Amino acid sequence: MRELSVDDVIQVKLGSRGLLVIGGPPGANRALLAAAVPGATLITPNQTWENTLHWAPSLLRYPLARVKHWLRIVKNALTVGGPIVLREPATRQITRTALRRLAWVSGRDLHLIWVDSATDEPRGRRLWLARRMLVGGATPPGWQSARVISRAKVRDGLTLRVTA
């Protein structure tokens, strides 16, 4: 096992009321970063998908899972006392707007780590969103911090260290 260098660790100062969104397109390895953040409540779409909706007709499963996932996000943002790590693609403007409003209503600081992929990864999607969102390294309005990292860095062992 190799030693971690400074370049292998992303530091995020989240605070006790922080909401960290690990965003990026499907297949960008967001789950690898979100897997182990001690002391934070982790919310992922998979938690909702795996634990519910086996009774629903297949046509309704995905929409119902999305609604239930968002209800979990809102409930946790309003009731959990500590930091929250949310694994959410956040590729749509409406999603990022909803997250900004939820952070404001719940009194949470909103942070973003965007796991970017090359334009041909994954599955040929056009992934210029992060570059457009964070032009010149500027943090988007409503977010306390934002950072873009590459899918390759995550795949190569980059880890996330969250501090209060």
PDB file of C-alpha atoms in Angstrom:
ATOM      1  CA  MET A   1       0.000   0.000   0.000  1.00  0.00           C
ATOM      2  CA  ARG A   2       1.469   3.344  -0.992  1.00  0.00           C
ATOM      3  CA  GLU A   3       1.644   6.430   1.212  1.00  0.00           C
ATOM      4  CA  LEU A   4      -0.790   9.247   0.482  1.00  0.00           C
ATOM      5  CA  SER A   5       0.789  12.490  -0.661  1.00  0.00           C
ATOM      6  CA  VAL A   6      -0.743  15.956  -0.403  1.00  0.00           C
ATOM      7  CA  ASP A   7      -1.839  15.614  -4.043  1.00  0.00           C
ATOM      8  CA  ASP A   8      -3.792  12.449  -3.176  1.00  0.00           C
ATOM      9  CA  VAL A   9      -6.073  14.115  -0.610  1.00  0.00           C
ATOM     10  CA  ILE A  10      -8.808  16.725  -1.062  1.00  0.00           C
ATOM     11  CA  GLN A  11      -9.382  18.753   2.090  1.00  0.00           C
ATOM     12  CA  VAL A  12     -12.857  20.211   2.641  1.00  0.00           C
ATOM     13  CA  LYS A  13     -13.678  22.279   5.720  1.00  0.00           C
ATOM     14  CA  LEU A  14     -17.328  21.389   6.079  1.00  0.00           C
ATOM     15  CA  GLY A  15     -18.284  22.565   9.546  1.00  0.00           C
ATOM     16  CA  SER A  16     -21.066  21.203  11.707  1.00  0.00           C
ATOM     17  CA  ARG A  17     -23.847  22.499   9.423  1.00  0.00           C
ATOM     18  CA  GLY A  18     -22.211  21.809   6.083  1.00  0.00           C
ATOM     19  CA  LEU A  19     -23.783  20.134   3.078  1.00  0.00           C
ATOM     20  CA  LEU A  20     -21.202  18.691   0.704  1.00  0.00           C
ATOM     21  CA  VAL A  21     -22.492  17.719  -2.732  1.00  0.00           C
ATOM     22  CA  ILE A  22     -20.317  15.264  -4.627  1.00  0.00           C
ATOM     23  CA  GLY A  23     -21.575  15.857  -8.132  1.00  0.00           C
ATOM     24  CA  GLY A  24     -20.775  14.744 -11.616  1.00  0.00           C
ATOM     25  CA  PRO A  25     -22.215  12.608 -14.355  1.00  0.00           C
ATOM     26  CA  PRO A  26     -23.121   8.956 -13.894  1.00  0.00           C
ATOM     27  CA  GLY A  27     -20.007   6.805 -14.068  1.00  0.00           C
ATOM     28  CA  ALA A  28     -17.668   9.535 -12.786  1.00  0.00           C
ATOM     29  CA  ASN A  29     -16.642   7.565  -9.658  1.00  0.00           C
ATOM     30  CA  ARG A  30     -18.490   9.828  -7.207  1.00  0.00           C
ATOM     31  CA  ALA A  31     -19.161   6.822  -4.973  1.00  0.00           C
ATOM     32  CA  LEU A  32     -15.439   6.295  -4.365  1.00  0.00           C
ATOM     33  CA  LEU A  33     -15.124   9.766  -2.828  1.00  0.00           C
ATOM     34  CA  ALA A  34     -18.353   9.613  -0.853  1.00  0.00           C
ATOM     35  CA  ALA A  35     -17.757   6.161   0.603  1.00  0.00           C
ATOM     36  CA  ALA A  36     -16.061   7.065   3.871  1.00  0.00           C
ATOM     37  CA  VAL A  37     -16.524  10.470   5.438  1.00  0.00           C
ATOM     38  CA  PRO A  38     -16.453   9.893   9.203  1.00  0.00           C
ATOM     39  CA  GLY A  39     -18.914  11.894  11.279  1.00  0.00           C
ATOM     40  CA  ALA A  40     -21.130  12.886   8.360  1.00  0.00           C
ATOM     41  CA  THR A  41     -24.517  11.600   7.277  1.00  0.00           C
ATOM     42  CA  LEU A  42     -24.193  10.092   3.808  1.00  0.00           C
ATOM     43  CA  ILE A  43     -27.150  10.288   1.422  1.00  0.00           C
ATOM     44  CA  THR A  44     -27.013   8.495  -1.923  1.00  0.00           C
ATOM     45  CA  PRO A  45     -29.659   7.662  -4.524  1.00  0.00           C
ATOM     46  CA  ASN A  46     -28.683   3.996  -4.220  1.00  0.00           C
ATOM     47  CA  GLN A  47     -29.813   3.899  -0.587  1.00  0.00           C
ATOM     48  CA  THR A  48     -33.321   4.795  -1.692  1.00  0.00           C
ATOM     49  CA  TRP A  49     -33.302   2.548  -4.722  1.00  0.00           C
ATOM     50  CA  GLU A  50     -32.037  -0.536  -2.888  1.00  0.00           C
ATOM     51  CA  ASN A  51     -34.369  -0.270   0.090  1.00  0.00           C
ATOM     52  CA  THR A  52     -37.738   0.450  -1.475  1.00  0.00           C
ATOM     53  CA  LEU A  53     -40.166   0.272  -4.310  1.00  0.00           C
ATOM     54  CA  HIS A  54     -40.017  -3.420  -5.092  1.00  0.00           C
ATOM     55  CA  TRP A  55     -43.809  -3.379  -4.972  1.00  0.00           C
ATOM     56  CA  ALA A  56     -44.184  -0.607  -7.563  1.00  0.00           C
ATOM     57  CA  PRO A  57     -44.763  -1.269 -11.267  1.00  0.00           C
ATOM     58  CA  SER A  58     -41.474  -0.977 -13.154  1.00  0.00           C
ATOM     59  CA  LEU A  59     -42.633   2.121 -15.051  1.00  0.00           C
ATOM     60  CA  LEU A  60     -43.093   4.001 -11.769  1.00  0.00           C
ATOM     61  CA  ARG A  61     -40.039   2.801  -9.839  1.00  0.00           C
ATOM     62  CA  TYR A  62     -37.555   5.422 -11.029  1.00  0.00           C
ATOM     63  CA  PRO A  63     -39.835   8.475 -10.610  1.00  0.00           C
ATOM     64  CA  LEU A  64     -40.961   7.252  -7.181  1.00  0.00           C
ATOM     65  CA  ALA A  65     -37.367   6.575  -6.135  1.00  0.00           C
ATOM     66  CA  ARG A  66     -36.350  10.129  -7.153  1.00  0.00           C
ATOM     67  CA  VAL A  67     -39.194  11.643  -5.132  1.00  0.00           C
ATOM     68  CA  LYS A  68     -38.326   9.517  -2.103  1.00  0.00           C
ATOM     69  CA  HIS A  69     -34.626  10.386  -2.480  1.00  0.00           C
ATOM     70  CA  TRP A  70     -35.406  14.117  -2.476  1.00  0.00           C
ATOM     71  CA  LEU A  71     -37.702  13.733   0.522  1.00  0.00           C
ATOM     72  CA  ARG A  72     -34.776  12.078   2.350  1.00  0.00           C
ATOM     73  CA  ILE A  73     -32.470  14.944   1.355  1.00  0.00           C
ATOM     74  CA  VAL A  74     -34.908  17.587   2.632  1.00  0.00           C
ATOM     75  CA  LYS A  75     -35.676  15.681   5.854  1.00  0.00           C
ATOM     76  CA  ASN A  76     -31.994  15.190   6.659  1.00  0.00           C
ATOM     77  CA  ALA A  77     -31.065  18.785   5.811  1.00  0.00           C
ATOM     78  CA  LEU A  78     -33.739  20.034   8.197  1.00  0.00           C
ATOM     79  CA  THR A  79     -33.289  17.537  11.047  1.00  0.00           C
ATOM     80  CA  VAL A  80     -29.710  16.199  11.136  1.00  0.00           C
ATOM     81  CA  GLY A  81     -27.456  18.174  13.460  1.00  0.00           C
ATOM     82  CA  GLY A  82     -24.128  17.357  11.841  1.00  0.00           C
ATOM     83  CA  PRO A  83     -22.635  17.633   8.375  1.00  0.00           C
ATOM     84  CA  ILE A  84     -24.178  15.874   5.385  1.00  0.00           C
ATOM     85  CA  VAL A  85     -22.440  14.386   2.356  1.00  0.00           C
ATOM     86  CA  LEU A  86     -24.764  14.043  -0.617  1.00  0.00           C
ATOM     87  CA  ARG A  87     -23.872  11.974  -3.651  1.00  0.00           C
ATOM     88  CA  GLU A  88     -26.034  13.501  -6.354  1.00  0.00           C
ATOM     89  CA  PRO A  89     -25.269  13.986 -10.060  1.00  0.00           C
ATOM     90  CA  ALA A  90     -26.413  17.653  -9.922  1.00  0.00           C
ATOM     91  CA  THR A  91     -26.038  17.856 -13.690  1.00  0.00           C
ATOM     92  CA  ARG A  92     -29.304  19.786 -14.071  1.00  0.00           C
ATOM     93  CA  GLN A  93     -29.624  23.465 -13.240  1.00  0.00           C
ATOM     94  CA  ILE A  94     -32.909  22.817 -11.420  1.00  0.00           C
ATOM     95  CA  THR A  95     -31.138  20.355  -9.101  1.00  0.00           C
ATOM     96  CA  ARG A  96     -28.381  22.834  -8.234  1.00  0.00           C
ATOM     97  CA  THR A  97     -30.974  25.579  -7.687  1.00  0.00           C
ATOM     98  CA  ALA A  98     -32.996  23.288  -5.399  1.00  0.00           C
ATOM     99  CA  LEU A  99     -29.848  22.455  -3.418  1.00  0.00           C
ATOM    100  CA  ARG A 100     -28.970  26.157  -3.017  1.00  0.00           C
ATOM    101  CA  ARG A 101     -32.469  26.923  -1.750  1.00  0.00           C
ATOM    102  CA  LEU A 102     -32.479  23.931   0.584  1.00  0.00           C
ATOM    103  CA  ALA A 103     -29.119  24.979   2.043  1.00  0.00           C
ATOM    104  CA  TRP A 104     -30.452  28.491   2.624  1.00  0.00           C
ATOM    105  CA  VAL A 105     -33.698  27.282   4.257  1.00  0.00           C
ATOM    106  CA  SER A 106     -31.897  24.744   6.452  1.00  0.00           C
ATOM    107  CA  GLY A 107     -29.063  27.095   7.437  1.00  0.00           C
ATOM    108  CA  ARG A 108     -26.348  24.938   5.898  1.00  0.00           C
ATOM    109  CA  ASP A 109     -23.147  25.937   4.131  1.00  0.00           C
ATOM    110  CA  LEU A 110     -23.161  24.422   0.653  1.00  0.00           C
ATOM    111  CA  HIS A 111     -19.991  22.936  -0.861  1.00  0.00           C
ATOM    112  CA  LEU A 112     -19.441  21.219  -4.194  1.00  0.00           C
ATOM    113  CA  ILE A 113     -16.894  18.727  -5.415  1.00  0.00           C
ATOM    114  CA  TRP A 114     -17.490  18.058  -9.092  1.00  0.00           C
ATOM    115  CA  VAL A 115     -15.966  14.858 -10.469  1.00  0.00           C
ATOM    116  CA  ASP A 116     -15.409  15.684 -14.132  1.00  0.00           C
ATOM    117  CA  SER A 117     -14.873  13.296 -17.009  1.00  0.00           C
ATOM    118  CA  ALA A 118     -13.250  13.825 -20.363  1.00  0.00           C
ATOM    119  CA  THR A 119     -15.784  14.663 -23.068  1.00  0.00           C
ATOM    120  CA  ASP A 120     -15.738  11.089 -24.350  1.00  0.00           C
ATOM    121  CA  GLU A 121     -16.286   9.561 -20.881  1.00  0.00           C
ATOM    122  CA  PRO A 122     -18.611   8.016 -19.820  1.00  0.00           C
ATOM    123  CA  ARG A 123     -20.655   6.713 -22.712  1.00  0.00           C
ATOM    124  CA  GLY A 124     -19.975   9.654 -25.010  1.00  0.00           C
ATOM    125  CA  ARG A 125     -21.752  12.297 -22.921  1.00  0.00           C
ATOM    126  CA  ARG A 126     -20.924  15.975 -23.423  1.00  0.00           C
ATOM    127  CA  LEU A 127     -19.522  17.014 -20.061  1.00  0.00           C
ATOM    128  CA  TRP A 128     -18.647  20.656 -20.330  1.00  0.00           C
ATOM    129  CA  LEU A 129     -20.942  21.591 -17.437  1.00  0.00           C
ATOM    130  CA  ALA A 130     -18.258  21.832 -14.771  1.00  0.00           C
ATOM    131  CA  ARG A 131     -16.096  24.055 -16.909  1.00  0.00           C
ATOM    132  CA  ARG A 132     -19.085  26.298 -17.592  1.00  0.00           C
ATOM    133  CA  MET A 133     -20.141  26.350 -13.913  1.00  0.00           C
ATOM    134  CA  LEU A 134     -16.695  27.132 -12.549  1.00  0.00           C
ATOM    135  CA  VAL A 135     -15.333  29.513 -15.154  1.00  0.00           C
ATOM    136  CA  GLY A 136     -11.891  30.689 -14.126  1.00  0.00           C
ATOM    137  CA  GLY A 137     -12.096  28.805 -10.837  1.00  0.00           C
ATOM    138  CA  ALA A 138     -14.871  31.052  -9.514  1.00  0.00           C
ATOM    139  CA  THR A 139     -17.278  29.588  -6.974  1.00  0.00           C
ATOM    140  CA  PRO A 140     -20.867  29.651  -8.278  1.00  0.00           C
ATOM    141  CA  PRO A 141     -23.299  31.944  -6.430  1.00  0.00           C
ATOM    142  CA  GLY A 142     -24.881  30.299  -3.375  1.00  0.00           C
ATOM    143  CA  TRP A 143     -22.016  27.845  -2.828  1.00  0.00           C
ATOM    144  CA  GLN A 144     -19.348  28.411  -0.157  1.00  0.00           C
ATOM    145  CA  SER A 145     -16.772  26.403  -2.078  1.00  0.00           C
ATOM    146  CA  ALA A 146     -16.532  24.497  -5.329  1.00  0.00           C
ATOM    147  CA  ARG A 147     -13.826  22.332  -6.783  1.00  0.00           C
ATOM    148  CA  VAL A 148     -13.469  20.286  -9.958  1.00  0.00           C
ATOM    149  CA  ILE A 149     -11.447  17.086  -9.901  1.00  0.00           C
ATOM    150  CA  SER A 150     -10.895  14.535 -12.613  1.00  0.00           C
ATOM    151  CA  ARG A 151     -12.406  11.079 -12.734  1.00  0.00           C
ATOM    152  CA  ALA A 152      -8.914   9.723 -13.382  1.00  0.00           C
ATOM    153  CA  LYS A 153      -7.592  11.200 -10.103  1.00  0.00           C
ATOM    154  CA  VAL A 154     -10.410   9.553  -8.155  1.00  0.00           C
ATOM    155  CA  ARG A 155      -9.804   6.269  -9.942  1.00  0.00           C
ATOM    156  CA  ASP A 156      -6.088   6.537  -9.082  1.00  0.00           C
ATOM    157  CA  GLY A 157      -6.773   6.752  -5.344  1.00  0.00           C
ATOM    158  CA  LEU A 158      -7.604  10.374  -4.526  1.00  0.00           C
ATOM    159  CA  THR A 159      -9.328  10.512  -1.134  1.00  0.00           C
ATOM    160  CA  LEU A 160     -11.574  13.006   0.598  1.00  0.00           C
ATOM    161  CA  ARG A 161     -10.795  14.378   4.063  1.00  0.00           C
ATOM    162  CA  VAL A 162     -13.571  16.411   5.656  1.00  0.00           C
ATOM    163  CA  THR A 163     -12.881  18.529   8.730  1.00  0.00           C
ATOM    164  CA  ALA A 164     -15.242  20.467  10.966  1.00  0.00           C
TER     165      ALA A 164
END
